[in-house]
């Protein structure tokens, strides 16, 4: 038996696997602050968070309306069907709808139905539809208010614009910006700029910035930080430095977040030495570098294998009185584990206590992974026990590391025992963990065990998803079991699970391994007909398959043609 305990995060943690006979192969939601002065912005916020009847009760509790205002709000909830994506929701107009009186706080049939509909959407994972439902309520409240002559304030508009941006509906956000009846402020523009820059729409962001300046709404430190971060990604550090100089010339002082964005940009461009020089010059600008800034450069040095320079930076950091944090140690532990310097990684883990840092789950995971990579499963389990004893609960990454290693090692009984205990404990991530196990067995060439786990999860009422079937299709194709792979592919279609490029590429790889490129090409045509765009891997798989059939010249011609069209990189 492998004892497990339920953790606060909904995971079940291994307590003692070491004695389970494994062989050693090598040996309540936070409330938003209220804005009493901004009545309508509060109402929009409430409409997006609570049910219609609760909103009416809230209105009655806080404000004594005149009769006409009562009718405004009631009109919204009595007569509006609140359509989702153009379809009427479950609470249609009826004689049993919301009472126009604010005196009753009992939920009507329609409200119960709409709330049940919302719960159903959340339970089935249709979060986008759920958010659209809430958004439609808030948006319709604003429309009713505008139709009735009420003038919402800038906070109200900004809240709705922020909602559109979070939903990825930037066009709706821009339309709302255009129809605002009050002047937008810097926060309004920052909300849109952040969304545009985060989506890589740099040119559109510049157009919005021009509009902001034309309206004499001047950028603040948040605006410039958004622009500097985006400029580093889109145009390079030189363009970002122009924004830095501009903000200084206009008396807007950069803060640590602004400088961190620049340092991160330099590191991403490989300009690590420039980043160090910039870091050291910061005190002359009146800003002391913090631990986070050092960590950005430290990660860059470790990622490029510059261990000595990383050690120098760490020493300089300590001399300046800048204490390392958990992130600092995690960067170093991860680097040492990748370099297979496990002894030094363990020493680093132990040093954390000296600097007042308590290791967290992500501090241990690189070490567990490195042990598993070296076939030291027993050592990995030993440190897992140490991790749990320090109060660190395993996360999904921990389970992936250990269960993948167990699958590779053929420890079927132990894997099954862990799965059973996780299921019985009500682990919230049990579907993801089953997917990890199925992928682990499939990648280890043990597809029969993977299929058994599929049947097992179905028996427990768990519904396989795209990840589940992709793992099986890929594993079966690699093993040359192309007929079985196609059977699971068709099963996906029957269940309404849309295949992606990975699925199609896996099947094509199976055909190519069987020296059957004719069927692989037919499958490519089917892929395109189903609206799935081929990837570079699609074409390289076919080219390799054609070459393996002794048609090297034809494969070379196809490669040259695809390179000329820019479909495949010439490497």
CSV table of N, CA and C in Angstrom, one decimal, residues 82-86 126-139 167:
chain,number,residue,atom,x,y,z
A,82,UNK,N,-31.1,38.1,-21.7
A,82,UNK,CA,-29.6,37.9,-21.5
A,82,UNK,C,-29.1,36.8,-22.4
A,83,UNK,N,-29.1,37.0,-23.7
A,83,UNK,CA,-28.7,36.0,-24.6
A,83,UNK,C,-27.2,35.6,-24.4
A,84,UNK,N,-26.9,34.4,-24.7
A,84,UNK,CA,-25.5,34.0,-24.7
A,84,UNK,C,-25.1,33.7,-26.1
A,85,UNK,N,-24.2,34.5,-26.7
A,85,UNK,CA,-23.8,34.3,-28.0
A,85,UNK,C,-25.0,34.3,-29.0
A,86,UNK,N,-25.9,35.2,-28.7
A,86,UNK,CA,-27.1,35.3,-29.6
A,86,UNK,C,-28.2,34.3,-29.4
A,126,UNK,N,-17.4,24.8,-19.5
A,126,UNK,CA,-17.7,25.8,-20.6
A,126,UNK,C,-17.6,27.2,-20.0
A,127,UNK,N,-16.4,27.5,-19.5
A,127,UNK,CA,-16.2,28.7,-18.8
A,127,UNK,C,-16.4,29.9,-19.7
A,128,UNK,N,-16.0,29.8,-21.0
A,128,UNK,CA,-16.2,30.9,-21.9
A,128,UNK,C,-17.6,31.3,-22.0
A,129,UNK,N,-18.5,30.3,-22.1
A,129,UNK,CA,-19.9,30.5,-22.2
A,129,UNK,C,-20.4,31.2,-20.9
A,130,UNK,N,-19.9,30.7,-19.8
A,130,UNK,CA,-20.3,31.2,-18.5
A,130,UNK,C,-19.9,32.7,-18.4
A,131,UNK,N,-18.7,33.0,-18.8
A,131,UNK,CA,-18.3,34.4,-18.7
A,131,UNK,C,-19.1,35.3,-19.7
A,132,UNK,N,-19.5,34.7,-20.8
A,132,UNK,CA,-20.3,35.5,-21.8
A,132,UNK,C,-21.7,35.8,-21.1
A,133,UNK,N,-22.2,34.8,-20.4
A,133,UNK,CA,-23.5,35.0,-19.7
A,133,UNK,C,-23.4,36.2,-18.7
A,134,UNK,N,-22.4,36.2,-17.9
A,134,UNK,CA,-22.2,37.3,-16.9
A,134,UNK,C,-21.9,38.6,-17.6
A,135,UNK,N,-21.1,38.5,-18.6
A,135,UNK,CA,-20.8,39.8,-19.4
A,135,UNK,C,-22.0,40.4,-20.0
A,136,UNK,N,-22.9,39.5,-20.5
A,136,UNK,CA,-24.1,40.0,-21.2
A,136,UNK,C,-25.0,40.7,-20.2
A,137,UNK,N,-25.0,40.2,-18.9
A,137,UNK,CA,-25.8,40.9,-17.9
A,137,UNK,C,-25.2,42.3,-17.7
A,138,UNK,N,-23.9,42.4,-17.4
A,138,UNK,CA,-23.3,43.7,-17.1
A,138,UNK,C,-23.4,44.7,-18.3
A,139,UNK,N,-23.2,44.1,-19.5
A,139,UNK,CA,-23.3,45.0,-20.7
A,139,UNK,C,-24.7,45.5,-20.9
A,167,UNK,N,-11.5,38.9,-21.6
A,167,UNK,CA,-12.2,37.8,-22.5
A,167,UNK,C,-11.5,37.8,-23.9
